[in-house]
Short mmCIF file of C-alpha atoms and ligand atoms in Angstrom, two decimals:
data_model
loop_
_atom_site.label_atom_id
_atom_site.label_comp_id
_atom_site.label_asym_id
_atom_site.label_seq_id
_atom_site.Cartn_x
_atom_site.Cartn_y
_atom_site.Cartn_z
CA ALA U 21 106.50 100.81 123.92
CA GLU U 22 106.20 97.91 121.45
CA GLU U 23 108.65 96.30 119.08
CA GLY U 24 110.54 98.48 116.57
CA GLY U 25 109.05 101.88 117.45
CA PHE U 26 105.46 100.71 116.91
CA ARG U 27 102.64 101.94 119.10
CA PRO U 28 98.91 101.63 118.46
CA LEU U 29 97.30 105.04 118.12
CA ASP U 30 93.90 106.25 119.22
CA GLU U 31 91.98 109.42 118.38
CA ALA U 32 93.92 111.44 121.00
CA SER U 33 97.45 110.18 120.33
CA LEU U 34 96.94 110.51 116.56
CA VAL U 35 96.70 114.29 116.98
CA ALA U 36 100.20 114.44 118.50
CA TYR U 37 101.49 112.14 115.74
CA ILE U 38 100.04 114.43 113.05
CA ARG U 39 101.51 117.55 114.64
CA ALA U 40 104.96 115.91 114.51
CA THR U 41 104.59 114.69 110.91
CA PRO U 42 105.06 117.41 108.23
CA ALA U 43 103.43 115.47 105.34
CA LEU U 44 100.25 114.94 107.37
CA ALA U 45 100.25 118.50 108.71
CA ALA U 46 100.57 119.75 105.10
CA SER U 47 97.50 117.76 104.00
CA LEU U 48 95.61 119.62 106.73
CA GLY U 49 96.77 122.98 105.34
CA GLY U 50 99.19 123.37 108.27
CA ARG U 51 96.22 124.06 110.58
CA VAL U 52 96.87 121.42 113.24
CA ASP U 53 95.76 123.43 116.27
CA ALA U 54 92.09 122.36 116.21
CA LEU U 55 91.59 118.96 114.60
CA THR U 56 88.52 116.74 114.41
CA VAL U 57 89.46 113.05 114.53
CA LYS U 58 87.01 110.17 114.16
CA GLU U 59 87.71 106.45 113.92
CA VAL U 60 85.46 105.06 111.17
CA GLY U 61 86.96 101.63 110.44
CA ASP U 62 84.14 99.27 109.51
CA GLY U 63 86.32 96.73 107.67
CA ASN U 64 87.53 93.42 109.06
CA LEU U 65 91.18 94.19 109.67
CA ASN U 66 92.31 97.72 110.50
CA PHE U 67 91.72 101.08 112.16
CA VAL U 68 90.82 104.07 109.96
CA TYR U 69 90.64 107.69 111.11
CA ILE U 70 89.16 110.68 109.29
CA VAL U 71 91.03 113.83 110.28
CA LEU U 72 89.66 117.29 109.45
CA SER U 73 91.01 120.80 109.98
CA ASP U 74 89.73 124.21 108.84
CA ALA U 75 91.99 123.98 105.80
CA GLY U 76 92.27 120.32 104.77
CA SER U 77 91.65 116.65 105.47
CA VAL U 78 93.40 113.29 105.55
CA VAL U 79 92.57 109.65 106.23
CA VAL U 80 94.98 107.75 108.48
CA LYS U 81 94.90 103.95 108.44
CA GLN U 82 96.85 101.87 110.95
CA ALA U 83 97.39 98.10 110.99
CA LEU U 84 97.59 96.53 114.45
CA PRO U 85 99.27 93.14 114.90
CA TYR U 86 96.01 91.18 114.78
CA ILE U 87 92.78 90.81 112.78
CA ARG U 88 90.35 93.41 114.11
CA CYS U 89 87.11 91.44 113.56
CA VAL U 90 88.46 88.45 115.52
CA GLY U 91 90.72 90.12 118.09
CA ASP U 92 94.25 89.50 119.33
CA SER U 93 93.66 85.73 119.36
CA TRP U 94 94.34 85.87 115.59
CA PRO U 95 97.72 87.61 115.12
CA MET U 96 98.43 89.12 111.72
CA THR U 97 101.51 90.84 110.35
CA ARG U 98 101.55 94.65 110.46
CA GLU U 99 103.59 94.51 107.27
CA ARG U 100 100.25 94.47 105.43
CA ALA U 101 100.41 98.28 105.69
CA TYR U 102 103.66 98.28 103.66
CA PHE U 103 102.05 96.19 100.90
CA GLU U 104 98.92 98.35 100.97
CA ALA U 105 100.95 101.58 100.63
CA SER U 106 103.12 100.07 97.87
CA THR U 107 100.12 98.80 95.90
CA LEU U 108 98.23 102.10 96.32
CA GLN U 109 101.27 103.95 94.97
CA GLU U 110 101.79 101.56 92.04
CA HIS U 111 98.11 101.32 91.08
CA GLY U 112 97.74 105.07 91.65
CA ARG U 113 100.56 105.75 89.19
CA LEU U 114 98.86 103.53 86.60
CA CYS U 115 95.29 104.68 87.24
CA PRO U 116 95.29 108.01 89.12
CA ASP U 117 91.58 108.70 88.46
CA HIS U 118 90.47 105.75 90.57
CA VAL U 119 93.01 105.41 93.41
CA PRO U 120 93.54 107.79 96.39
CA GLU U 121 97.00 109.40 96.69
CA VAL U 122 99.32 108.30 99.52
CA TYR U 123 100.58 111.37 101.41
CA HIS U 124 102.64 109.61 104.05
CA PHE U 125 103.80 106.11 104.98
CA ASP U 126 105.44 105.10 108.26
CA ARG U 127 106.58 101.47 108.09
CA ALA U 128 107.55 101.22 111.77
CA MET U 129 104.10 102.48 112.79
CA SER U 130 102.29 100.46 110.05
CA LEU U 131 100.50 103.69 109.22
CA ILE U 132 99.32 105.22 105.94
CA GLY U 133 98.12 108.81 105.38
CA MET U 134 96.00 109.09 102.24
CA ARG U 135 93.49 111.29 100.49
CA TYR U 136 90.15 111.55 102.26
CA ILE U 137 87.51 110.33 99.80
CA LYS U 138 84.81 112.80 100.80
CA PRO U 139 81.04 112.45 101.02
CA PRO U 140 78.86 111.97 99.05
CA HIS U 141 81.21 109.04 98.25
CA ILE U 142 79.98 105.93 100.04
CA ILE U 143 81.06 102.29 100.08
CA LEU U 144 79.62 100.53 97.01
CA ARG U 145 78.23 97.63 99.05
CA LYS U 146 76.12 100.10 101.05
CA GLY U 147 74.88 101.67 97.80
CA LEU U 148 73.94 98.20 96.50
CA VAL U 149 71.99 97.45 99.70
CA ALA U 150 70.21 100.83 99.40
CA GLY U 151 69.38 100.21 95.72
CA VAL U 152 71.39 103.11 94.22
CA GLN U 153 72.30 102.95 90.52
CA TYR U 154 75.81 104.04 89.42
CA PRO U 155 75.86 104.63 85.64
CA LEU U 156 79.66 104.90 85.42
CA LEU U 157 80.61 102.01 87.73
CA ALA U 158 81.22 99.48 84.94
CA GLU U 159 83.26 101.94 82.84
CA HIS U 160 85.39 103.06 85.80
CA MET U 161 86.06 99.58 87.19
CA ALA U 162 86.84 98.22 83.72
CA GLU U 163 89.37 101.04 83.32
CA TYR U 164 90.90 100.41 86.77
CA MET U 165 91.19 96.65 86.24
CA ALA U 166 92.46 96.89 82.66
CA ARG U 167 95.18 99.44 83.46
CA THR U 168 96.42 98.00 86.77
CA LEU U 169 96.48 94.42 85.49
CA PHE U 170 97.83 95.03 81.96
CA PHE U 171 100.65 97.40 82.98
CA THR U 172 101.91 95.07 85.74
CA SER U 173 101.92 91.98 83.51
CA LEU U 174 104.41 90.41 81.10
CA LEU U 175 102.31 91.78 78.25
CA TYR U 176 103.93 95.14 79.08
CA ASN U 177 107.07 94.40 81.12
CA SER U 178 110.30 92.48 80.61
CA THR U 179 110.75 89.27 82.59
CA THR U 180 113.68 90.90 84.44
CA ASP U 181 111.54 93.79 85.72
CA HIS U 182 108.58 91.51 86.37
CA LYS U 183 110.54 89.06 88.51
CA ALA U 184 112.04 91.85 90.63
CA LYS U 185 108.51 93.06 91.45
CA VAL U 186 107.28 89.51 92.05
CA ALA U 187 110.13 89.05 94.55
CA GLN U 188 109.18 92.28 96.37
CA TYR U 189 105.52 91.32 96.75
CA CYS U 190 106.34 87.70 97.66
CA GLY U 191 106.86 89.19 101.12
CA ASN U 192 103.08 89.57 101.53
CA ILE U 193 103.00 85.90 102.36
CA GLU U 194 100.94 86.07 105.57
CA MET U 195 98.09 87.88 103.82
CA CYS U 196 98.18 85.37 100.98
CA ARG U 197 98.06 82.56 103.52
CA LEU U 198 95.00 84.19 105.13
CA THR U 199 93.23 84.11 101.74
CA GLU U 200 94.38 80.53 101.11
CA GLN U 201 92.76 79.58 104.42
CA VAL U 202 89.49 81.54 104.42
CA VAL U 203 88.67 81.38 100.69
CA PHE U 204 90.14 78.11 99.45
CA SER U 205 90.25 75.81 102.53
CA ASP U 206 87.96 76.53 105.49
CA PRO U 207 84.61 76.51 103.60
CA TYR U 208 85.36 72.95 102.43
CA MET U 209 86.06 71.48 105.90
CA VAL U 210 84.89 71.79 109.48
CA ALA U 211 86.72 74.92 110.69
CA LYS U 212 86.56 77.06 113.82
CA TYR U 213 85.37 80.33 112.29
CA ASN U 214 82.93 78.96 109.68
CA ARG U 215 79.35 80.05 110.10
CA TRP U 216 76.14 80.15 108.10
CA THR U 217 72.48 81.00 108.59
CA SER U 218 71.60 78.06 110.82
CA PRO U 219 69.55 75.91 110.93
CA PHE U 220 68.28 76.86 107.46
CA LEU U 221 71.61 76.27 105.66
CA ASP U 222 72.95 73.38 107.78
CA GLU U 223 72.48 70.87 104.97
CA ASP U 224 73.82 73.29 102.35
CA ALA U 225 77.05 73.81 104.32
CA GLU U 226 77.38 70.06 104.79
CA ALA U 227 76.83 69.56 101.05
CA VAL U 228 79.73 71.93 100.28
CA ARG U 229 81.97 69.88 102.57
CA GLY U 230 80.85 66.67 100.86
CA ASP U 231 81.09 67.80 97.23
CA ASP U 232 84.07 65.98 95.71
CA GLU U 233 83.70 67.63 92.29
CA LEU U 234 83.74 71.06 93.94
CA LYS U 235 86.79 70.12 96.01
CA LEU U 236 88.74 69.05 92.90
CA GLU U 237 87.95 72.38 91.23
CA ILE U 238 88.76 74.51 94.30
CA ALA U 239 92.16 72.76 94.54
CA GLU U 240 92.92 73.85 90.99
CA LEU U 241 91.95 77.46 91.74
CA LYS U 242 94.00 77.43 94.95
CA SER U 243 97.05 76.30 92.97
CA ILE U 244 96.57 79.07 90.42
CA PHE U 245 96.18 81.64 93.23
CA ILE U 246 99.44 80.52 94.84
CA GLU U 247 101.51 79.79 91.74
CA ARG U 248 100.52 82.26 89.02
CA ALA U 249 102.42 85.58 89.34
CA GLN U 250 100.51 87.14 86.44
CA ALA U 251 100.08 90.78 87.57
CA LEU U 252 100.07 93.04 90.66
CA ILE U 253 96.53 92.33 91.84
CA HIS U 254 94.54 94.25 94.47
CA GLY U 255 93.79 90.96 96.21
CA ASP U 256 90.55 91.99 97.98
CA LEU U 257 88.49 93.71 95.28
CA HIS U 258 85.02 93.22 96.75
CA THR U 259 82.31 95.86 96.82
CA SER U 260 83.44 97.25 100.20
CA SER U 261 86.82 98.14 98.66
CA ILE U 262 85.15 100.66 96.32
CA MET U 263 83.92 104.14 97.32
CA LEU U 264 81.85 106.04 94.80
CA THR U 265 79.34 108.64 93.70
CA THR U 266 77.44 108.69 90.42
CA ASP U 267 80.48 110.25 88.71
CA SER U 268 83.55 109.18 90.74
CA THR U 269 84.84 105.67 91.60
CA GLN U 270 87.76 105.16 94.02
CA VAL U 271 89.40 101.83 94.91
CA ILE U 272 90.75 101.50 98.47
CA ASP U 273 92.27 98.81 100.70
CA PRO U 274 94.79 96.80 98.58
CA GLU U 275 96.56 95.31 101.63
CA PHE U 276 96.37 91.83 100.04
CA GLY U 277 98.28 93.13 96.99
CA PHE U 278 100.74 90.67 95.40
CA TYR U 279 101.64 89.20 92.00
CA GLY U 280 98.80 86.77 91.50
CA PRO U 281 96.22 85.73 88.89
CA MET U 282 94.30 88.59 87.24
CA GLY U 283 91.08 86.60 87.48
CA TYR U 284 91.19 86.91 91.26
CA ASP U 285 90.49 90.66 91.00
CA VAL U 286 88.04 90.50 88.11
CA GLY U 287 86.21 87.61 89.78
CA ALA U 288 86.07 89.37 93.16
CA PHE U 289 84.31 92.35 91.61
CA LEU U 290 81.87 90.35 89.46
CA GLY U 291 81.20 87.75 92.19
CA ASN U 292 80.36 90.41 94.75
CA LEU U 293 77.95 92.04 92.28
CA ILE U 294 76.26 88.64 91.88
CA LEU U 295 75.97 88.40 95.69
CA ALA U 296 74.33 91.84 95.67
CA TYR U 297 71.91 90.61 92.97
CA PHE U 298 70.81 87.59 95.02
CA ALA U 299 70.38 89.74 98.15
CA GLN U 300 67.89 92.09 96.46
CA ASP U 301 64.78 89.97 97.13
CA GLY U 302 65.59 90.32 100.82
CA HIS U 303 65.57 94.11 100.49
CA ALA U 304 62.36 94.36 98.44
CA ASP U 305 59.39 95.99 100.14
CA GLN U 306 55.96 97.35 99.22
CA THR U 307 57.42 100.53 97.79
CA ASN U 308 60.17 98.89 95.72
CA ASP U 309 60.20 95.32 94.40
CA ARG U 310 63.86 95.81 93.34
CA LYS U 311 63.16 94.21 89.93
CA ALA U 312 64.57 97.16 87.96
CA TYR U 313 67.54 97.29 90.30
CA LYS U 314 68.30 93.59 89.74
CA GLU U 315 68.32 94.29 85.99
CA TRP U 316 70.73 97.18 86.53
CA ILE U 317 73.11 94.94 88.50
CA LEU U 318 73.08 92.34 85.71
CA LYS U 319 73.69 95.02 83.08
CA THR U 320 76.59 96.33 85.16
CA ILE U 321 78.12 92.83 85.38
CA GLU U 322 77.81 92.41 81.61
CA GLU U 323 79.26 95.84 80.83
CA SER U 324 82.07 95.46 83.35
CA TRP U 325 83.41 92.30 81.73
CA ASN U 326 82.82 93.47 78.13
CA LEU U 327 84.43 96.88 78.73
CA PHE U 328 87.32 95.31 80.64
CA HIS U 329 87.88 92.91 77.72
CA LYS U 330 87.82 95.77 75.19
CA LYS U 331 90.14 98.03 77.19
CA PHE U 332 92.60 95.27 78.07
CA VAL U 333 92.92 94.06 74.46
CA GLY U 334 93.13 97.70 73.35
CA LEU U 335 96.14 98.24 75.66
CA TRP U 336 97.69 95.01 74.37
CA ASN U 337 97.35 96.15 70.72
CA LYS U 338 98.71 99.60 71.53
CA HIS U 339 101.80 98.20 73.29
CA LYS U 340 102.34 95.02 71.24
CA ASP U 341 105.72 96.24 69.98
CA GLY U 342 106.96 97.38 73.41
CA ASN U 343 109.06 95.67 76.11
CA GLY U 344 106.53 92.98 77.05
CA GLU U 345 108.15 89.57 76.78
CA ALA U 346 105.14 87.24 76.90
CA TYR U 347 104.34 87.52 73.17
CA LEU U 348 107.46 88.68 71.31
CA PRO U 349 106.63 90.68 68.15
CA ALA U 350 109.19 88.64 66.23
CA ILE U 351 107.07 85.53 66.81
CA TYR U 352 103.50 86.87 66.99
CA ASN U 353 104.06 89.04 63.96
CA ASN U 354 100.93 88.46 61.93
CA PRO U 355 97.55 89.89 62.96
CA GLU U 356 95.73 86.53 62.74
CA LEU U 357 98.17 84.83 65.11
CA LEU U 358 98.13 87.72 67.58
CA SER U 359 94.36 87.72 67.50
CA LEU U 360 94.31 83.97 68.23
CA ALA U 361 96.75 84.45 71.12
CA GLN U 362 94.56 87.23 72.54
CA LYS U 363 91.43 85.13 72.21
CA LYS U 364 93.02 82.26 74.15
CA TYR U 365 94.45 84.59 76.82
CA MET U 366 91.11 86.35 77.38
CA THR U 367 89.13 83.08 77.41
CA ASP U 368 91.45 81.65 80.09
CA LEU U 369 91.16 84.89 82.06
CA PHE U 370 87.36 84.77 81.77
CA HIS U 371 87.22 81.21 83.11
CA ASP U 372 89.66 82.06 85.93
CA SER U 373 87.47 85.05 86.84
CA LEU U 374 84.33 82.88 86.95
CA GLY U 375 86.12 80.32 89.16
CA PHE U 376 87.59 82.84 91.61
CA GLY U 377 84.39 84.93 91.67
CA SER U 378 82.36 81.84 92.57
CA ALA U 379 84.85 80.78 95.26
CA LYS U 380 84.56 84.23 96.80
CA MET U 381 80.75 83.98 96.77
CA ILE U 382 80.85 80.60 98.53
CA ARG U 383 83.22 81.78 101.29
CA ARG U 384 80.87 84.71 102.13
CA ILE U 385 78.00 82.27 102.80
CA VAL U 386 79.57 79.31 104.64
CA GLY U 387 82.90 80.72 105.89
CA ILE U 388 84.14 83.56 108.11
CA ALA U 389 83.50 87.23 107.16
CA HIS U 390 79.98 87.48 105.79
CA VAL U 391 78.70 90.46 103.79
CA GLU U 392 76.25 93.25 104.63
CA ASP U 393 74.24 92.43 101.48
CA PHE U 394 72.88 89.35 103.28
CA GLU U 395 73.58 90.21 106.94
CA SER U 396 71.24 93.20 106.72
CA ILE U 397 68.28 90.94 105.80
CA GLU U 398 66.67 90.59 109.22
CA ASP U 399 64.34 87.67 108.51
CA ALA U 400 66.68 84.67 108.79
CA SER U 401 64.48 82.44 106.61
CA MET U 402 64.42 85.01 103.80
CA ARG U 403 68.19 85.60 104.22
CA ALA U 404 68.82 81.86 103.93
CA THR U 405 66.68 81.66 100.77
CA CYS U 406 68.74 84.44 99.15
CA GLU U 407 72.02 82.90 100.32
CA ARG U 408 71.06 79.43 99.06
CA ARG U 409 70.35 80.79 95.57
CA ALA U 410 73.73 82.54 95.55
CA LEU U 411 75.46 79.41 96.83
CA ASP U 412 73.81 77.13 94.24
CA CYS U 413 74.67 79.62 91.50
CA ALA U 414 78.31 79.85 92.59
CA LYS U 415 78.74 76.07 92.85
CA ALA U 416 77.37 75.54 89.33
CA ILE U 417 79.47 78.33 87.77
CA LEU U 418 82.63 77.18 89.56
CA LYS U 419 82.23 73.58 88.35
CA GLY U 420 81.07 74.47 84.83
CA ARG U 421 83.12 77.61 84.26
CA ARG U 422 84.94 76.32 81.18
CA GLN U 423 81.62 75.84 79.35
CA PHE U 424 80.70 79.55 79.45
CA GLU U 425 81.58 81.29 76.18
CA GLY U 426 80.57 84.82 77.14
CA ILE U 427 79.29 86.91 80.04
CA GLU U 428 75.77 86.86 78.53
CA GLN U 429 75.60 83.10 79.20
CA VAL U 430 76.65 83.69 82.82
CA ILE U 431 73.91 86.30 83.24
CA ALA U 432 71.35 83.88 81.77
CA HIS U 433 72.48 81.28 84.31
CA VAL U 434 72.17 83.76 87.21
CA GLN U 435 68.65 84.67 86.03
CA SER U 436 67.64 81.00 85.81
CA ILE U 437 68.09 80.51 89.57
CA THR U 438 64.87 81.30 91.48
P1 ADP M 526 89.98 97.35 106.29
O1 ADP M 526 91.33 97.02 105.74
O2 ADP M 526 89.89 97.18 107.75
O3 ADP M 526 88.88 96.65 105.55
P2 ADP M 526 89.34 99.76 104.76
O4 ADP M 526 90.54 100.29 104.05
O5 ADP M 526 88.39 98.97 103.95
O6 ADP M 526 89.78 98.94 106.05
O7 ADP M 526 88.61 100.99 105.41
C1 ADP M 526 87.53 100.83 106.33
C2 ADP M 526 86.54 101.98 106.13
O8 ADP M 526 87.20 103.23 106.29
C3 ADP M 526 85.95 102.02 104.73
O9 ADP M 526 84.80 101.20 104.68
C4 ADP M 526 85.62 103.49 104.57
O10 ADP M 526 84.38 103.78 105.19
C5 ADP M 526 86.72 104.19 105.36
N1 ADP M 526 87.84 104.62 104.51
C6 ADP M 526 88.96 103.95 104.21
N2 ADP M 526 89.78 104.66 103.41
C7 ADP M 526 89.16 105.83 103.18
C8 ADP M 526 89.49 107.01 102.44
N3 ADP M 526 90.65 107.12 101.79
N4 ADP M 526 88.59 108.03 102.45
C9 ADP M 526 87.43 107.92 103.12
N5 ADP M 526 87.07 106.86 103.85
C10 ADP M 526 87.91 105.81 103.89
C1 SR1 M 527 89.44 86.90 108.65
S1 SR1 M 527 88.94 87.03 107.00
C2 SR1 M 527 88.70 88.73 106.74
C3 SR1 M 527 88.43 89.08 105.34
O1 SR1 M 527 88.30 90.49 105.30
C4 SR1 M 527 89.16 91.03 104.30
O2 SR1 M 527 88.59 92.15 103.69
C5 SR1 M 527 89.41 89.88 103.37
O3 SR1 M 527 88.37 89.71 102.44
C6 SR1 M 527 89.52 88.75 104.34
O4 SR1 M 527 89.36 87.51 103.72
MG1 MG M 528 88.25 96.91 103.64
MG1 MG M 529 91.46 95.55 104.23
#
């Protein structure tokens, strides 16, 4: 037995746990006599089980006290399960179409029971590697980001309510510190877990560590990440945190959830789409040059930002006379002034998103935790060529982010890198 009633489960012991847990048994239609249990966790941190009965299904996710992809030499708080369950519930309330329901949460066991997102849903990153187009992805992700970020911000809430929530999520400190390390620090120094496609990118990694301008900018982004309690963000919104079909989009895995800068979520999504774009040449073959697919990715990036902008400002206009205390109606009471305030807010958010998105691209190329988009390119020389383009693109956008006036200019910059 481990501390506080915790014990790590496996496929066999999970069955006994389910039989003793009414909420989980109910999700299986009460038919717990013959269960199929399969561990399917392919993420970096946790264990995930799909459980099926004749009459229902459930996914059970358990956090063990270490980082799965490294092992028990890197301990990590199991409390991440509490913040994941809390964020799933809060984001699910605000955006039920795009977040799986939580059926059961056991804090002592660091265990969540949630809706099984059934096939043909797959992880978006896998769809991007396979070259599948998703016509509703931009619309759905814009909706998810606009609703979760707007309704947890001071544009909608009083400062009293906001600060109580900020205090609650301040407890997710260890996960925030993990991000501070692997996104904002390790790629810019010699660090134990850094890796890159060597020897091809040896000089590129060294150049990142020697780039003073880049280091000044990453320090600014790190400060914003730590200091700006703007909204309840997902905190890990890359393309492996999205499961989808052509008509359904579901966001999973918000264990890094806390009150942070909105641009960290928006940037994670856009930056990971840009990584997918630069990986496409490595997936091209004689039957498919991936040119049309690259265009689709760029169109999706453009639509995602533009739709997010429209929906977010639409929510702001709809609720401008509500409880939100950031822009009091008594002060911002003429349409021209409100419109100016919105323009400034959205421009700052755009530049934050470009900065954070670029930082998240860089860490996937020269830090720990690489992405399947590139890792699945077998030819190391070709992989390095794709990665170098993505790295050069990210460095330029991160440094020059304040010069971009619209997403179309960002797309033009991405296209200019060959
Ligand atoms: P980690 O925190 O370790 O990254 P994830 O939450 O990303 O774990 O889940 C790992 C994998 O488990 C996902 O890539 C997906 O294949 C599967 N998975 C997670 N949640 C669900 C769900 N609700 N329904 C179906 N599959 C899921
Ligand atoms: C040890 S870093 C592991 C990474 O995987 C998670 O999904 C986060 O992105 C984290 O940075
Ligand atoms: Mg994950
Ligand atoms: Mg995770």
